[in-house]
One Martini backbone bead per residue (centre of mass of N, CA, C, O) as a GRO file, in nm:
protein
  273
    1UNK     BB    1   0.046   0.066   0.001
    2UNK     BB    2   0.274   0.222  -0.095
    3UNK     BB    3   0.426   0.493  -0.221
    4UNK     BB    4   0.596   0.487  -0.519
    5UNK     BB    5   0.833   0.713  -0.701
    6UNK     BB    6   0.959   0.772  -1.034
    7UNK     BB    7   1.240   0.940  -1.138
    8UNK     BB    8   1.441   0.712  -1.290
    9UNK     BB    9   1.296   0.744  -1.541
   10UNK     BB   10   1.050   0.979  -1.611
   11UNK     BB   11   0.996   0.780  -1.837
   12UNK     BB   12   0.741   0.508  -1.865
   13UNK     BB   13   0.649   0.227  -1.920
   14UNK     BB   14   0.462  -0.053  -1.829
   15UNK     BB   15   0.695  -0.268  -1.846
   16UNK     BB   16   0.869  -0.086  -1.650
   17UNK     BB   17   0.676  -0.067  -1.404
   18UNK     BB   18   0.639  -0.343  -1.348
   19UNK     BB   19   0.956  -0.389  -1.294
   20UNK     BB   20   0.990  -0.212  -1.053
   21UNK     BB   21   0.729  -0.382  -0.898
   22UNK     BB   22   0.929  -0.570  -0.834
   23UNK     BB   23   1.173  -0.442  -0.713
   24UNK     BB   24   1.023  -0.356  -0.457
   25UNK     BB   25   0.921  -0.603  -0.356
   26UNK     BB   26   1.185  -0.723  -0.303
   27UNK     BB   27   1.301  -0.501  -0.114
   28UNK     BB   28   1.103  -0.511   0.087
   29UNK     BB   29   1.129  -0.787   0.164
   30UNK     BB   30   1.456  -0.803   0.258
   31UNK     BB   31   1.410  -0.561   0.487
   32UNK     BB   32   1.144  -0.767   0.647
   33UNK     BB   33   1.369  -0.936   0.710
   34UNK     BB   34   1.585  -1.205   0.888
   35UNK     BB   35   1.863  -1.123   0.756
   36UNK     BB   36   2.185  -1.149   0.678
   37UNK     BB   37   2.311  -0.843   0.566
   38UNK     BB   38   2.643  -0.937   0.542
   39UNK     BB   39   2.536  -1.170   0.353
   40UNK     BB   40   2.401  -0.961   0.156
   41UNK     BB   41   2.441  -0.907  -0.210
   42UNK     BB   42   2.135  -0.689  -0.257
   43UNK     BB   43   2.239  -0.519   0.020
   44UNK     BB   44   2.368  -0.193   0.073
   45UNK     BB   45   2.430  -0.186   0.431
   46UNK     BB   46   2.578   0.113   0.443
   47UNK     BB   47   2.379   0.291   0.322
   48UNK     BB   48   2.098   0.228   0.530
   49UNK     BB   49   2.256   0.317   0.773
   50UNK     BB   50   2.361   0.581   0.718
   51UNK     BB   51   2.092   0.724   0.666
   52UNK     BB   52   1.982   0.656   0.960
   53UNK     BB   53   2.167   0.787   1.101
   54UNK     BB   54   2.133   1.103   0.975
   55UNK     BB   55   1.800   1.083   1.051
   56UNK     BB   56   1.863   1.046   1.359
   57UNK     BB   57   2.094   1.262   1.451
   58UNK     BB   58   1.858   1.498   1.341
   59UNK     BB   59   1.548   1.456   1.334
   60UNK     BB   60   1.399   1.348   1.035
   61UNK     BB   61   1.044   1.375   0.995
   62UNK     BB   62   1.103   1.265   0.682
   63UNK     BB   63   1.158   0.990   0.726
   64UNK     BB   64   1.058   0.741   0.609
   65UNK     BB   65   0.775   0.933   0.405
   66UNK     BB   66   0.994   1.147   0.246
   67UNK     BB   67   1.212   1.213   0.018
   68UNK     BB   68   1.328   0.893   0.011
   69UNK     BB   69   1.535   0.772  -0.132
   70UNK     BB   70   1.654   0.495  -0.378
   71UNK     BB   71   1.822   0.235  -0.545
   72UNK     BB   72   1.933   0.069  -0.890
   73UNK     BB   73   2.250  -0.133  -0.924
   74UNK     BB   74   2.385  -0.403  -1.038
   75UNK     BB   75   2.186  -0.565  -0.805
   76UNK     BB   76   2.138  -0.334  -0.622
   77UNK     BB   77   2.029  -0.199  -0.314
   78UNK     BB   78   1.953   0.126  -0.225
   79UNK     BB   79   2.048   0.408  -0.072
   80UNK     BB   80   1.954   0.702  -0.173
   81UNK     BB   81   2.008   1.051  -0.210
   82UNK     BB   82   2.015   1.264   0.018
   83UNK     BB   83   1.714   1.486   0.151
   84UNK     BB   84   1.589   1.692   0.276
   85UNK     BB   85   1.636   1.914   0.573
   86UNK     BB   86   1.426   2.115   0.718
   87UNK     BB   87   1.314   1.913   0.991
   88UNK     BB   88   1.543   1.971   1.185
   89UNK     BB   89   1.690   2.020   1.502
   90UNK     BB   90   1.406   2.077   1.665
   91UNK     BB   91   1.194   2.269   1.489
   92UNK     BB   92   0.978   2.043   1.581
   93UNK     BB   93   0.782   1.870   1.766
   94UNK     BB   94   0.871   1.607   1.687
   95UNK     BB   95   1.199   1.666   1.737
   96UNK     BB   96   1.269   1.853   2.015
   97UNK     BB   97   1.373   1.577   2.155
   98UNK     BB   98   1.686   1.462   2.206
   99UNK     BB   99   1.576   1.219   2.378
  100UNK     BB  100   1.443   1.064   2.104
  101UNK     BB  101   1.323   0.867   1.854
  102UNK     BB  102   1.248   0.924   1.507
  103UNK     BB  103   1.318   0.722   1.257
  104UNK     BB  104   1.217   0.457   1.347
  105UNK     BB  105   0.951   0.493   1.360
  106UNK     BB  106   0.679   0.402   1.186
  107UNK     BB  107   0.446   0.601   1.313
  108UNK     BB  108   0.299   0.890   1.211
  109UNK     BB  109  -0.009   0.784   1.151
  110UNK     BB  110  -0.286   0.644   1.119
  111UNK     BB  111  -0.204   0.698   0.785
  112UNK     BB  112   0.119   0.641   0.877
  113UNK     BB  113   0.321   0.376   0.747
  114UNK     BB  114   0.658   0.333   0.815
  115UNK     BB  115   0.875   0.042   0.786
  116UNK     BB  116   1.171   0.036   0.746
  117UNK     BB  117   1.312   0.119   1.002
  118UNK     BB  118   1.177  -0.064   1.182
  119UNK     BB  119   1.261  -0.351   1.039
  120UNK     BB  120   1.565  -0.282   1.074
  121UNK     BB  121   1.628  -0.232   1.313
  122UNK     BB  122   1.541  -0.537   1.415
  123UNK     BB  123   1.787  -0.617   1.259
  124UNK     BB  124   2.015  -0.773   1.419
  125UNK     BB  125   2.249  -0.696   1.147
  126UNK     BB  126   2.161  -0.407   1.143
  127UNK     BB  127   2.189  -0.299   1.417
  128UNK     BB  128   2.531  -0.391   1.452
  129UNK     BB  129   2.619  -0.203   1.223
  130UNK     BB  130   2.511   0.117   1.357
  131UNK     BB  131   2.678   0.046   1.594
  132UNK     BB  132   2.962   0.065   1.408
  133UNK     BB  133   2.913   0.324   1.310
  134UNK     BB  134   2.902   0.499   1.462
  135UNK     BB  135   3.161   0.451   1.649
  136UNK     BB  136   3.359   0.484   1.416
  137UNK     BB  137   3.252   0.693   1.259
  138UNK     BB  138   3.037   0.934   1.349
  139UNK     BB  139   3.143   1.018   1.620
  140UNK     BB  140   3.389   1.167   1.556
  141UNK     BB  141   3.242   1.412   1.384
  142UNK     BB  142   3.033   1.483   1.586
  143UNK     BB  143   3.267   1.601   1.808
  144UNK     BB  144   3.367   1.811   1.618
  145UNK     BB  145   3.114   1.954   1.535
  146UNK     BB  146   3.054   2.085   1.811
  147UNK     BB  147   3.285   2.193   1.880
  148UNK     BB  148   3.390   2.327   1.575
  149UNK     BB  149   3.237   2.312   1.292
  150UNK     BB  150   2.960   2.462   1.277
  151UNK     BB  151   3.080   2.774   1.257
  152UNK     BB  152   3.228   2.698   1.003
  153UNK     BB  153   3.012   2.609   0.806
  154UNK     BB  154   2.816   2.819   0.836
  155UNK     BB  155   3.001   3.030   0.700
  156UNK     BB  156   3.023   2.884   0.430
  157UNK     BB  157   2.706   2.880   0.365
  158UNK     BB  158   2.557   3.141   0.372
  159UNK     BB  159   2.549   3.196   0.070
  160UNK     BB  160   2.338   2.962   0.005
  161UNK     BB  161   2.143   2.999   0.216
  162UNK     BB  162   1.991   3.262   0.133
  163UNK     BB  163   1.906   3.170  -0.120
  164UNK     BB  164   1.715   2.964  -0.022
  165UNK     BB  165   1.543   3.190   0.105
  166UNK     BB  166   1.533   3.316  -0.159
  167UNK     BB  167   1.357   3.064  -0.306
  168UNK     BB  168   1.156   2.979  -0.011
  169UNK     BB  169   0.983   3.192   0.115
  170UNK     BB  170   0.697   3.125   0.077
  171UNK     BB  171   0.737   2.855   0.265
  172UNK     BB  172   0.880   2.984   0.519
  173UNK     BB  173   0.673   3.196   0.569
  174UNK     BB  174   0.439   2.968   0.638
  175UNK     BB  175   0.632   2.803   0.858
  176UNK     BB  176   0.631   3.048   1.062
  177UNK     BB  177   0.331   3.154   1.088
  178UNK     BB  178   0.231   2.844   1.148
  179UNK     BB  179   0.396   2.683   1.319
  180UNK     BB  180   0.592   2.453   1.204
  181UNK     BB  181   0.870   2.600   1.253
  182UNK     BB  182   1.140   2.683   1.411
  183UNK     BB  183   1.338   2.905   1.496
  184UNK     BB  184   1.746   2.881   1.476
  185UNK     BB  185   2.042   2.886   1.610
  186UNK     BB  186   2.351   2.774   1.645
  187UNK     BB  187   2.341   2.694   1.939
  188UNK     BB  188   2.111   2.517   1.952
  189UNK     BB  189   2.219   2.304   1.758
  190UNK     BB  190   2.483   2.241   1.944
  191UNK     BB  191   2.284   2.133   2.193
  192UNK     BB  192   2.115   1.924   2.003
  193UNK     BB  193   2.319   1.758   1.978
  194UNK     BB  194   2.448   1.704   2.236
  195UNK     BB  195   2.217   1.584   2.349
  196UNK     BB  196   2.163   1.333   2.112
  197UNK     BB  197   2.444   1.190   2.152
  198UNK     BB  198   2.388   1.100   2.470
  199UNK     BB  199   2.137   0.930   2.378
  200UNK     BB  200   2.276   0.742   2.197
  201UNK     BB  201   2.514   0.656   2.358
  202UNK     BB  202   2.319   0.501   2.534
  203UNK     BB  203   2.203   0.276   2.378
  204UNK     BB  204   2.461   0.199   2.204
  205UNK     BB  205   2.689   0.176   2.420
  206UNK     BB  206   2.528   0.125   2.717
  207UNK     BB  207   2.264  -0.015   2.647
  208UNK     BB  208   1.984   0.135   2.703
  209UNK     BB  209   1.641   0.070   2.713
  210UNK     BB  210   1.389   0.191   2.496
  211UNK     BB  211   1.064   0.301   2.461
  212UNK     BB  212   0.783   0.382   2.306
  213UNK     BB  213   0.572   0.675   2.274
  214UNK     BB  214   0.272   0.720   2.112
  215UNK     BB  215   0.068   1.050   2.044
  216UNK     BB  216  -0.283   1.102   1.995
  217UNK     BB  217  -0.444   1.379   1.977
  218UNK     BB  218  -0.570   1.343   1.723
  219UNK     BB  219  -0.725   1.213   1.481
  220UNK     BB  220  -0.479   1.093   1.216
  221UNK     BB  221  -0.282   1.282   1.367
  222UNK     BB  222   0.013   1.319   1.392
  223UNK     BB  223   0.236   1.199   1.582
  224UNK     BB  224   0.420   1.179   1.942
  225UNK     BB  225   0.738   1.111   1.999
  226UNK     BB  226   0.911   0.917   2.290
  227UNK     BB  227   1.148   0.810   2.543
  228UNK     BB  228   1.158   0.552   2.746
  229UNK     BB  229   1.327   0.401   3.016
  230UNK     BB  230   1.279   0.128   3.131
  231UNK     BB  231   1.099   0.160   3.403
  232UNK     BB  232   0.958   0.412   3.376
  233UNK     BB  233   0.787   0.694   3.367
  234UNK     BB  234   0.614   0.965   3.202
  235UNK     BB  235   0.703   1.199   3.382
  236UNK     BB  236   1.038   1.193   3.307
  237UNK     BB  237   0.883   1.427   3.046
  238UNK     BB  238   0.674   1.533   3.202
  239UNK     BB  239   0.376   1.706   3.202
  240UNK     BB  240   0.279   1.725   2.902
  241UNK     BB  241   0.130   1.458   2.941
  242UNK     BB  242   0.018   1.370   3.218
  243UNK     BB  243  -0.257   1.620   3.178
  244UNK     BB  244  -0.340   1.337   3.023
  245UNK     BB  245  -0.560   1.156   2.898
  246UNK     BB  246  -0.543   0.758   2.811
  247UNK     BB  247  -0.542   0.523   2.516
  248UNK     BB  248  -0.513   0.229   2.427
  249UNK     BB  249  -0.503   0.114   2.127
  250UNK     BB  250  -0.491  -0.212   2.164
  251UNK     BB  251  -0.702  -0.237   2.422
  252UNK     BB  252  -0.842   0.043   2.550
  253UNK     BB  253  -0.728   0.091   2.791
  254UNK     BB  254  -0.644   0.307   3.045
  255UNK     BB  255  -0.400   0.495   3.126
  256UNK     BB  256  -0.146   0.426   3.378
  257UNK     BB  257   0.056   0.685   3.508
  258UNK     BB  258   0.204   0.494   3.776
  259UNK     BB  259   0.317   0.272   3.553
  260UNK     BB  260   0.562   0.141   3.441
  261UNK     BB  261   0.757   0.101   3.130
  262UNK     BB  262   0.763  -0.222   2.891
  263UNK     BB  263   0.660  -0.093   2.590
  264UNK     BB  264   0.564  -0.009   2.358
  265UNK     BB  265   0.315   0.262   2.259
  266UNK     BB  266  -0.034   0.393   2.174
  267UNK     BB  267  -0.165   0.674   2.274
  268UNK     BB  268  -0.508   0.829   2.343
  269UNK     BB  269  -0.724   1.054   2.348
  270UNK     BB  270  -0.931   1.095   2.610
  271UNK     BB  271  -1.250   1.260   2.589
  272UNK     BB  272  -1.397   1.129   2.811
  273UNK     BB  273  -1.569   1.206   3.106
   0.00000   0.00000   0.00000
């Protein structure tokens, strides 16, 4: 039920249109399968690991739901090229958690269940790939950039950000009107990093387990996602949950704040007397 654009080539006649939904069902297949992707050779498995984890450690809300490319060549499927990164790095009531999961959640909203990320994280073979370059390569850019690289940088781009600000006006100019991201300073972002990194340390390093919980305020509407660490209450994340009652998405029945959380969950507003 997933819809795939093909952007290349521009025009498919009908046989190549059939013969891509081939191959994407295929790809399908072996993403949401238990195989050892480190001797699959139909999987570019660094190029997937990559780019969940710069779509994670950035918290872009548009990971595996939308602009997320992947191609096929030479017999293997590949991510990439990446692409969208306008709502990350906290500027999203969404996002703005940086000690929460964000690119792996699947369910989006009541109607939006985007599978790949949440499937890959679960098989065991990619799990400890993402680990492992995580420590190797991730890491040691990421506390550079933090240190020193960010403030580097934002002035090598400057003059292509305005040029963008003003290519995209109005659609900026839609986003901060209507609240739908949040202008952020240079230390925002390095903040936000900074304290991502100490989160994603926590799971990836330190190996503590953290539980998924997801709330849907309004029916349909999209979900907000935050972690909490197993075992933990719900207040660990403040009052801003706690102040709603809510419904257990899967039982039915209402949720007890007092209760310690010990598995993933989607709660709804309880709207009921």
């Amino acid at each position: 039920g997933r819809t795939v654009e093909i952007s290349l080539p521009a025009v498919v006649t009908e046989n190549e249109q059939a013969r891509i939904k081939v191959l994407v069902d295929e790809m399908e297949n072996i993403l949401v399968s238990n195989k050892d992707f480190n001797s699959e050779e139909i999987i570019d498995v660094d190029s997937w690991v990559s780019r969940y984890l710069i779509d994670e450690i950035f918290g872009n809300i548009d990971s595996d739901l939308a602009s997320s490319y992947f191609y096929y060549s030479d017999g293997r499927y590949y991510a990439g090229p990446l692409w969208d990164y306008d709502m990350t790095l906290g500027n999203y009531y969404r996002n703005e958690d940086p000690c929460s999961f964000i690119a792996k959640n699947p369910n989006k909203s009541s109607r939006d269940f985007s599978f790949y990320n949440g499937a890959l994280y679960e098989n065991d073979s990619f799990y400890e790939r993402t680990v492992e370059l995580y420590k190797e390569s991730f890491l040691p850019v990421l506390t550079k950039m933090i240190d020193e690289d960010v403030y580097s940088l934002t002035e090598s781009i400057s003059a292509a950000s305005k040029m963008n600000s003003i290519r995209w006006e109005d659609m900026y100019k839609n986003f901060y009107e209507n609240g739908i991201v949040t202008p952020t300073t240079i230390d925002d972002m390095v903040s936000y990093l900074d304290s991502r990194v100490g989160f994603l340390n926590s799971a990836w390093i330190e190996g503590i387990h953290y539980c998924t919980v997801q709330f849907e305020f309004t029916p349909g509407v999209i979900y907000h996602s935050i972690s909490i660490e197993e075992g933990d209450l719900l207040e660990s994340k403040g009052g801003r949950f706690t102040d709603y009652k809510w419904i257990h998405k899967e039982t039915g029945q209402r949720f007890d704040h007092t209760q310690p959380i010990y598995s993933d969950m989607i709660l709804i507003l309880d709207t009921g007397i």
